[in-house]
């Protein structure tokens, strides 16, 4: 007959999908009661009515049913006390090397800031799909929607649940293997963002440092478009981030994109490279039509002296899938646009990550 210790041991394999750690390790297992072939288990959750109950049920069944003599499992849930939550917060924070002020991610996590000189170039679409692509490549990936003007990532990734707050720590909702956090979760949808200057900076700082990402290999950040104070504030709060600047093929788009590249460097980000989006429409027969001009990506790359990391074709389906909350990279991985996005993720992964700040050459353009 299986003992209580054996049951606890088996429960070590049950992982809280959002916190990413074992329920045993996190002291979430309240109670184990053995009664003949019947095992009663109580798990204490951070919030009542947690949407992940089904996942716990399935995992607990999978862990315990194979044990000798276990015939029936009664799983029930409880809510953590304030003391338990405080202990959990301490436990989760432990091990993350501080890199304050600013975002609380481990120094080993690669932070990619997806920036653009102006809106509408496909920054959010690329962020969402790039994150999905990194996840496909096996990276533990997070997405941070930091666009205070037009947060769109939760919609594009079909995230409907709100983040969970444990004490002062905010736990990002998950979508499959992706962790997703948006500043939009904390803004009133009907009021435009009115924060300015130091207030904005403090609010962003608070938001960034309170989010608990756990262990991540890559965090992709959708930056606010442009080079205004919000973008600069954010840049300062993402130390050691690496910037990817998105532009369109149109020659005129390049001037504004140069400013974004320059801003990235000013806020001590490493400028990783340039991505050209909507480069061409690929027809069924394999021919290409350049809808929005050509050469923008290459010209920008030359001007800011950073590599052109990828050119992403135009595909109307990308937008339709986004509206349904699905990255095209996941739904149609064989589509040329998806292949280009995964190739972009690979190209980024291949660039050697540099911890240090610098390698910054002065830019040909002076004013921002
Ligand atoms: N490669 C692509 N193929 C087809 N449509 C695209 C592509 N990239 C982006 N789009 C579409 O272009 C529009 C703008 O994209 P997106 O919202 O990602 O841009 P953005 O730069 O984040 O804009 P904003 O400044 O408003 O945040 C969306 O309708 C999106 O579906
Ligand atoms: Mg956007």
Short mmCIF file of C-alpha atoms and ligand atoms in Angstrom, two decimals:
data_model
loop_
_atom_site.label_atom_id
_atom_site.label_comp_id
_atom_site.label_asym_id
_atom_site.label_seq_id
_atom_site.Cartn_x
_atom_site.Cartn_y
_atom_site.Cartn_z
CA UNK A 1 0.00 0.00 0.00
CA UNK A 2 1.24 3.47 -0.87
CA UNK A 3 2.26 5.72 2.02
CA UNK A 4 1.65 9.41 2.56
CA UNK A 5 5.29 10.14 1.79
CA UNK A 6 5.07 8.27 -1.48
CA UNK A 7 2.03 10.29 -2.40
CA UNK A 8 3.80 13.53 -1.61
CA UNK A 9 6.76 12.35 -3.63
CA UNK A 10 4.50 11.62 -6.60
CA UNK A 11 2.88 15.04 -6.24
CA UNK A 12 6.26 16.66 -6.79
CA UNK A 13 5.57 16.17 -10.49
CA UNK A 14 2.46 18.36 -10.32
CA UNK A 15 3.46 21.78 -11.60
CA UNK A 16 1.52 24.98 -11.09
CA UNK A 17 1.15 26.07 -14.74
CA UNK A 18 1.53 29.76 -13.94
CA UNK A 19 4.15 29.64 -11.23
CA UNK A 20 6.07 26.97 -13.11
CA UNK A 21 7.12 25.09 -9.98
CA UNK A 22 6.01 21.96 -8.19
CA UNK A 23 3.07 22.26 -5.81
CA UNK A 24 5.06 20.35 -3.21
CA UNK A 25 8.03 22.65 -3.50
CA UNK A 26 5.73 25.65 -3.18
CA UNK A 27 4.01 24.18 -0.09
CA UNK A 28 0.68 24.24 -1.83
CA UNK A 29 -0.28 20.72 -0.75
CA UNK A 30 -2.39 21.27 2.33
CA UNK A 31 -3.61 17.85 3.11
CA UNK A 32 -3.18 14.24 2.10
CA UNK A 33 -5.71 11.81 3.55
CA UNK A 34 -5.50 8.09 2.94
CA UNK A 35 -8.57 6.00 3.35
CA UNK A 36 -8.22 2.54 1.86
CA UNK A 37 -7.91 3.01 -1.89
CA UNK A 38 -9.18 6.56 -1.67
CA UNK A 39 -6.74 9.44 -1.52
CA UNK A 40 -7.91 12.92 -0.56
CA UNK A 41 -5.63 15.75 -1.60
CA UNK A 42 -6.14 19.43 -0.90
CA UNK A 43 -4.18 22.02 -2.82
CA UNK A 44 -4.10 25.62 -1.62
CA UNK A 45 -4.27 28.05 -4.51
CA UNK A 46 -3.28 31.69 -4.62
CA UNK A 47 -6.75 32.85 -5.61
CA UNK A 48 -10.21 31.34 -5.28
CA UNK A 49 -11.74 30.17 -8.53
CA UNK A 50 -8.39 29.72 -10.21
CA UNK A 51 -9.00 28.90 -13.90
CA UNK A 52 -6.31 26.23 -13.84
CA UNK A 53 -8.16 23.71 -11.71
CA UNK A 54 -8.62 21.32 -14.61
CA UNK A 55 -4.90 21.22 -15.17
CA UNK A 56 -4.27 20.37 -11.51
CA UNK A 57 -6.93 17.67 -11.58
CA UNK A 58 -5.41 16.08 -14.64
CA UNK A 59 -1.88 16.27 -13.29
CA UNK A 60 -2.82 14.87 -9.88
CA UNK A 61 -4.68 11.96 -11.50
CA UNK A 62 -1.69 11.27 -13.71
CA UNK A 63 0.68 11.36 -10.74
CA UNK A 64 -1.31 9.28 -8.29
CA UNK A 65 -3.40 6.76 -10.20
CA UNK A 66 -0.40 4.60 -11.16
CA UNK A 67 0.52 4.18 -7.47
CA UNK A 68 -0.16 0.84 -5.92
CA UNK A 69 -3.51 0.56 -4.19
CA UNK A 70 -4.76 3.98 -5.27
CA UNK A 71 -8.23 3.60 -6.68
CA UNK A 72 -9.89 6.91 -6.28
CA UNK A 73 -8.67 10.49 -5.93
CA UNK A 74 -10.63 13.28 -4.33
CA UNK A 75 -8.94 16.57 -5.12
CA UNK A 76 -10.16 19.67 -3.41
CA UNK A 77 -8.94 23.24 -3.40
CA UNK A 78 -8.43 25.83 -0.76
CA UNK A 79 -7.06 29.36 -0.75
CA UNK A 80 -3.76 30.37 0.78
CA UNK A 81 -3.71 32.46 3.91
CA UNK A 82 -1.93 35.84 3.78
CA UNK A 83 1.02 34.27 5.61
CA UNK A 84 1.23 31.45 3.11
CA UNK A 85 1.13 33.94 0.26
CA UNK A 86 3.93 35.94 1.83
CA UNK A 87 5.99 32.77 2.19
CA UNK A 88 5.27 31.88 -1.43
CA UNK A 89 6.37 35.32 -2.60
CA UNK A 90 9.65 34.95 -0.76
CA UNK A 91 10.20 31.52 -2.21
CA UNK A 92 9.47 32.64 -5.75
CA UNK A 93 11.69 35.69 -5.50
CA UNK A 94 14.59 33.65 -4.22
CA UNK A 95 17.11 32.73 -6.86
CA UNK A 96 16.30 35.59 -9.20
CA UNK A 97 19.36 37.76 -9.41
CA UNK A 98 18.35 41.35 -8.84
CA UNK A 99 18.77 43.70 -11.69
CA UNK A 100 16.92 46.61 -10.24
CA UNK A 101 15.75 49.19 -10.86
CA UNK A 102 13.45 47.82 -13.46
CA UNK A 103 12.37 44.52 -14.73
CA UNK A 104 12.73 41.55 -12.43
CA UNK A 105 14.18 38.86 -14.62
CA UNK A 106 17.26 36.83 -14.11
CA UNK A 107 20.45 38.18 -15.65
CA UNK A 108 20.60 35.05 -17.80
CA UNK A 109 17.30 35.91 -19.46
CA UNK A 110 17.60 37.50 -22.83
CA UNK A 111 15.37 40.55 -23.09
CA UNK A 112 14.45 41.55 -26.64
CA UNK A 113 12.83 44.94 -27.07
CA UNK A 114 10.85 45.12 -30.30
CA UNK A 115 10.83 48.80 -31.21
CA UNK A 116 9.77 50.99 -34.10
CA UNK A 117 9.98 54.62 -35.04
CA UNK A 118 6.26 54.83 -35.73
CA UNK A 119 3.07 52.89 -35.23
CA UNK A 120 1.44 50.37 -37.50
CA UNK A 121 4.56 48.68 -38.83
CA UNK A 122 3.61 45.33 -37.33
CA UNK A 123 5.54 45.53 -34.09
CA UNK A 124 2.91 43.74 -31.99
CA UNK A 125 2.27 41.11 -34.65
CA UNK A 126 5.98 40.38 -34.80
CA UNK A 127 6.29 40.34 -31.02
CA UNK A 128 3.48 37.81 -30.59
CA UNK A 129 4.67 35.58 -33.42
CA UNK A 130 8.30 35.85 -32.50
CA UNK A 131 7.46 34.74 -28.97
CA UNK A 132 5.52 31.78 -30.38
CA UNK A 133 8.51 31.02 -32.63
CA UNK A 134 10.96 31.08 -29.70
CA UNK A 135 8.66 28.79 -27.81
CA UNK A 136 8.66 26.39 -30.76
CA UNK A 137 12.45 26.47 -30.69
CA UNK A 138 12.31 25.28 -27.10
CA UNK A 139 13.05 28.54 -25.32
CA UNK A 140 11.21 29.24 -22.09
CA UNK A 141 9.56 32.39 -23.36
CA UNK A 142 7.68 35.35 -21.98
CA UNK A 143 5.94 38.21 -23.78
CA UNK A 144 5.63 41.62 -22.24
CA UNK A 145 3.22 44.05 -23.81
CA UNK A 146 4.62 47.39 -22.71
CA UNK A 147 2.81 49.49 -25.27
CA UNK A 148 0.86 51.79 -23.00
CA UNK A 149 -0.83 53.44 -25.98
CA UNK A 150 -2.19 50.39 -27.70
CA UNK A 151 -1.77 47.16 -25.82
CA UNK A 152 -2.78 44.37 -28.13
CA UNK A 153 -0.80 41.29 -27.18
CA UNK A 154 -3.43 39.61 -24.95
CA UNK A 155 -5.93 39.93 -27.80
CA UNK A 156 -3.45 38.59 -30.37
CA UNK A 157 -2.61 35.62 -28.17
CA UNK A 158 -6.17 34.96 -27.03
CA UNK A 159 -5.50 35.59 -23.35
CA UNK A 160 -8.72 36.18 -21.50
CA UNK A 161 -7.74 35.48 -17.93
CA UNK A 162 -6.35 38.22 -15.75
CA UNK A 163 -3.02 37.97 -14.01
CA UNK A 164 -3.02 36.70 -10.47
CA UNK A 165 -1.69 38.95 -7.74
CA UNK A 166 0.02 37.26 -4.82
CA UNK A 167 0.77 39.93 -2.28
CA UNK A 168 2.72 42.47 -4.32
CA UNK A 169 3.75 39.98 -6.93
CA UNK A 170 1.94 39.68 -10.24
CA UNK A 171 1.91 36.28 -11.90
CA UNK A 172 1.56 36.32 -15.68
CA UNK A 173 -1.18 34.21 -17.26
CA UNK A 174 0.06 31.42 -19.49
CA UNK A 175 -0.87 30.34 -22.98
CA UNK A 176 0.61 26.92 -23.53
CA UNK A 177 4.26 27.43 -22.70
CA UNK A 178 4.15 31.20 -23.13
CA UNK A 179 3.92 33.58 -20.21
CA UNK A 180 2.09 36.74 -21.13
CA UNK A 181 1.94 40.06 -19.32
CA UNK A 182 0.42 43.27 -20.54
CA UNK A 183 0.34 46.72 -19.10
CA UNK A 184 -3.18 46.71 -20.52
CA UNK A 185 -4.29 44.38 -17.73
CA UNK A 186 -3.77 47.30 -15.38
CA UNK A 187 -5.20 50.11 -17.42
CA UNK A 188 -8.81 51.05 -17.74
CA UNK A 189 -9.76 50.27 -21.32
CA UNK A 190 -11.85 53.39 -21.65
CA UNK A 191 -9.38 55.92 -20.36
CA UNK A 192 -6.40 56.82 -22.45
CA UNK A 193 -3.10 56.77 -20.65
CA UNK A 194 -2.58 60.05 -18.91
CA UNK A 195 0.61 59.29 -17.08
CA UNK A 196 3.44 61.64 -17.70
CA UNK A 197 7.00 62.15 -16.69
CA UNK A 198 8.10 60.89 -13.29
CA UNK A 199 4.68 59.46 -12.47
CA UNK A 200 4.73 57.35 -15.54
CA UNK A 201 8.25 56.24 -14.86
CA UNK A 202 7.38 55.16 -11.32
CA UNK A 203 4.27 53.34 -12.46
CA UNK A 204 6.21 51.47 -15.12
CA UNK A 205 8.97 50.67 -12.68
CA UNK A 206 6.49 49.32 -10.17
CA UNK A 207 4.72 47.28 -12.79
CA UNK A 208 7.91 45.80 -14.18
CA UNK A 209 9.46 44.93 -10.86
CA UNK A 210 6.28 43.33 -9.50
CA UNK A 211 5.85 40.84 -12.33
CA UNK A 212 7.11 37.41 -11.46
CA UNK A 213 8.49 35.77 -14.60
CA UNK A 214 10.13 32.74 -13.05
CA UNK A 215 12.83 31.15 -15.15
CA UNK A 216 12.86 32.43 -18.70
CA UNK A 217 15.33 32.09 -21.54
CA UNK A 218 13.81 34.83 -23.64
CA UNK A 219 11.48 37.72 -22.93
CA UNK A 220 10.08 39.53 -25.95
CA UNK A 221 8.88 43.07 -25.24
CA UNK A 222 6.44 45.01 -27.40
CA UNK A 223 7.68 48.56 -26.88
CA UNK A 224 5.56 51.67 -27.32
CA UNK A 225 6.13 53.05 -30.81
CA UNK A 226 8.24 56.09 -31.29
CA UNK A 227 10.94 57.77 -29.35
CA UNK A 228 8.99 59.78 -26.80
CA UNK A 229 9.38 59.85 -23.03
CA UNK A 230 7.44 56.62 -22.52
CA UNK A 231 9.77 54.69 -24.78
CA UNK A 232 12.79 56.23 -23.11
CA UNK A 233 11.47 55.52 -19.60
CA UNK A 234 10.87 51.94 -20.54
CA UNK A 235 14.24 51.59 -22.15
CA UNK A 236 15.85 52.65 -18.90
CA UNK A 237 13.89 50.01 -17.03
CA UNK A 238 15.06 47.20 -19.25
CA UNK A 239 18.74 47.02 -18.47
CA UNK A 240 20.79 44.84 -20.78
CA UNK A 241 17.92 44.59 -23.22
CA UNK A 242 18.67 44.08 -26.87
CA UNK A 243 16.68 46.06 -29.39
CA UNK A 244 15.22 44.85 -32.65
CA UNK A 245 13.94 47.70 -34.79
CA UNK A 246 11.05 47.01 -37.13
CA UNK A 247 10.59 48.92 -40.34
CA UNK A 248 8.65 48.57 -43.59
CA UNK A 249 10.22 48.33 -47.06
CA UNK A 250 9.20 51.85 -47.92
CA UNK A 251 12.20 54.15 -48.19
CA UNK A 252 10.49 56.94 -46.23
CA UNK A 253 9.87 54.65 -43.24
CA UNK A 254 13.54 54.37 -42.66
CA UNK A 255 14.18 57.88 -41.32
CA UNK A 256 11.85 57.42 -38.36
CA UNK A 257 13.20 53.96 -37.72
CA UNK A 258 16.70 55.37 -37.42
CA UNK A 259 15.50 57.39 -34.45
CA UNK A 260 14.19 54.27 -32.75
CA UNK A 261 17.57 52.62 -33.21
CA UNK A 262 19.26 55.67 -31.82
CA UNK A 263 16.95 55.74 -28.84
CA UNK A 264 17.68 52.12 -28.10
CA UNK A 265 21.35 52.88 -27.92
CA UNK A 266 20.77 55.97 -25.83
CA UNK A 267 19.00 53.89 -23.22
CA UNK A 268 21.95 51.49 -23.18
CA UNK A 269 20.31 48.74 -25.13
CA UNK A 270 22.38 46.79 -27.52
CA UNK A 271 21.03 47.28 -31.02
CA UNK A 272 20.75 43.73 -32.22
CA UNK A 273 19.48 44.40 -35.69
CA UNK A 274 16.72 45.37 -38.04
CA UNK A 275 13.63 43.53 -39.26
CA UNK A 276 11.78 44.48 -42.41
CA UNK A 277 8.10 43.63 -42.22
CA UNK A 278 5.53 43.35 -45.03
CA UNK A 279 8.37 42.89 -47.49
CA UNK A 280 6.34 41.24 -50.21
CA UNK A 281 3.12 39.40 -50.87
CA UNK A 282 3.75 35.82 -51.78
CA UNK A 283 1.23 34.44 -54.25
CA UNK A 284 0.03 30.85 -54.40
CA UNK A 285 2.22 30.25 -57.46
CA UNK A 286 5.29 31.38 -55.53
CA UNK A 287 5.73 34.73 -57.26
CA UNK A 288 6.28 37.81 -55.14
CA UNK A 289 4.80 41.25 -55.33
CA UNK A 290 6.38 44.13 -53.49
CA UNK A 291 3.40 45.99 -52.10
CA UNK A 292 5.13 48.65 -50.08
CA UNK A 293 8.28 49.44 -51.99
CA UNK A 294 11.62 47.83 -51.35
CA UNK A 295 15.00 48.29 -49.80
CA UNK A 296 13.89 49.88 -46.49
CA UNK A 297 15.33 47.14 -44.32
CA UNK A 298 18.69 47.09 -46.05
CA UNK A 299 18.97 50.85 -46.04
CA UNK A 300 18.19 51.02 -42.34
CA UNK A 301 20.63 48.26 -41.57
CA UNK A 302 23.38 50.14 -43.39
CA UNK A 303 22.53 53.40 -41.73
CA UNK A 304 22.50 52.14 -38.15
CA UNK A 305 25.29 49.64 -38.78
CA UNK A 306 23.38 46.66 -37.47
CA UNK A 307 22.46 43.51 -39.35
CA UNK A 308 19.21 42.93 -41.21
CA UNK A 309 17.96 39.96 -39.21
CA UNK A 310 15.00 39.07 -41.36
CA UNK A 311 12.44 40.07 -43.95
CA UNK A 312 8.89 39.04 -43.20
CA UNK A 313 6.41 38.70 -46.06
CA UNK A 314 2.94 40.18 -46.04
CA UNK A 315 0.22 37.61 -45.45
CA UNK A 316 -3.35 38.72 -44.75
CA UNK A 317 -3.94 35.52 -42.79
CA UNK A 318 -1.51 36.75 -40.14
CA UNK A 319 -4.02 39.47 -39.25
CA UNK A 320 -7.06 37.18 -39.34
CA UNK A 321 -5.38 34.68 -37.03
CA UNK A 322 -4.32 37.48 -34.72
CA UNK A 323 -7.93 38.55 -34.42
CA UNK A 324 -8.80 35.04 -33.32
CA UNK A 325 -6.04 35.07 -30.75
CA UNK A 326 -3.75 32.69 -32.60
CA UNK A 327 -0.21 33.32 -33.85
CA UNK A 328 0.08 32.16 -37.45
CA UNK A 329 3.39 30.56 -36.53
CA UNK A 330 1.42 28.03 -34.47
CA UNK A 331 -1.54 27.50 -36.78
CA UNK A 332 0.21 27.39 -40.12
CA UNK A 333 3.85 26.71 -39.42
CA UNK A 334 4.51 25.87 -43.08
CA UNK A 335 3.28 29.21 -44.45
CA UNK A 336 6.13 31.32 -45.87
CA UNK A 337 5.42 34.06 -43.32
CA UNK A 338 5.67 31.56 -40.46
CA UNK A 339 8.90 30.13 -41.81
CA UNK A 340 10.31 33.62 -42.07
CA UNK A 341 9.30 34.35 -38.46
CA UNK A 342 10.89 31.17 -37.15
CA UNK A 343 14.00 31.93 -39.22
CA UNK A 344 14.04 35.37 -37.59
CA UNK A 345 13.90 33.79 -34.14
CA UNK A 346 16.76 31.51 -35.16
CA UNK A 347 18.78 34.42 -36.47
CA UNK A 348 18.26 36.26 -33.19
CA UNK A 349 19.14 33.17 -31.18
CA UNK A 350 22.30 32.83 -33.23
CA UNK A 351 23.56 36.32 -32.42
CA UNK A 352 25.88 36.00 -29.54
CA UNK A 353 24.33 37.52 -26.51
CA UNK A 354 26.38 40.23 -24.94
CA UNK A 355 26.03 41.04 -21.30
CA UNK A 356 27.93 44.27 -21.54
CA UNK A 357 26.70 47.61 -22.58
CA UNK A 358 28.51 49.43 -25.28
CA UNK A 359 29.86 48.31 -28.64
CA UNK A 360 28.00 51.44 -29.58
CA UNK A 361 29.18 53.36 -32.53
CA UNK A 362 28.06 56.95 -32.88
CA UNK A 363 25.16 57.19 -35.26
CA UNK A 364 25.21 59.24 -38.41
CA UNK A 365 22.04 61.03 -37.32
CA UNK A 366 22.30 63.38 -34.42
CA UNK A 367 18.90 64.67 -33.33
CA UNK A 368 16.23 62.46 -31.87
N1 LIG B 1 3.53 40.53 -42.15
C1 LIG B 1 2.27 40.94 -42.12
N2 LIG B 1 1.38 40.51 -43.03
C2 LIG B 1 0.11 40.95 -43.04
N3 LIG B 1 -0.40 41.82 -42.15
C3 LIG B 1 0.43 42.29 -41.21
C4 LIG B 1 1.80 41.89 -41.14
N4 LIG B 1 2.36 42.51 -40.07
C5 LIG B 1 1.39 43.27 -39.53
N5 LIG B 1 0.23 43.14 -40.20
C6 LIG B 1 -1.04 43.85 -39.94
O1 LIG B 1 -0.77 45.23 -39.87
C7 LIG B 1 -1.55 45.85 -38.87
C8 LIG B 1 -0.64 46.53 -37.86
O2 LIG B 1 0.10 45.55 -37.18
P1 LIG B 1 0.45 45.65 -35.64
O3 LIG B 1 -0.75 46.00 -34.85
O4 LIG B 1 1.20 44.44 -35.29
O5 LIG B 1 1.41 46.90 -35.73
P2 LIG B 1 2.05 47.79 -34.57
O6 LIG B 1 3.31 48.31 -35.10
O7 LIG B 1 2.06 47.04 -33.31
O8 LIG B 1 0.95 48.92 -34.50
P3 LIG B 1 0.63 49.95 -33.31
O9 LIG B 1 1.58 51.06 -33.48
O10 LIG B 1 -0.78 50.32 -33.56
O11 LIG B 1 0.84 49.21 -32.02
C9 LIG B 1 -2.39 44.76 -38.26
O12 LIG B 1 -3.65 44.77 -38.88
C10 LIG B 1 -1.65 43.49 -38.61
O13 LIG B 1 -2.50 42.38 -38.72
MG1 LIG B 2 1.11 47.40 -31.49
#
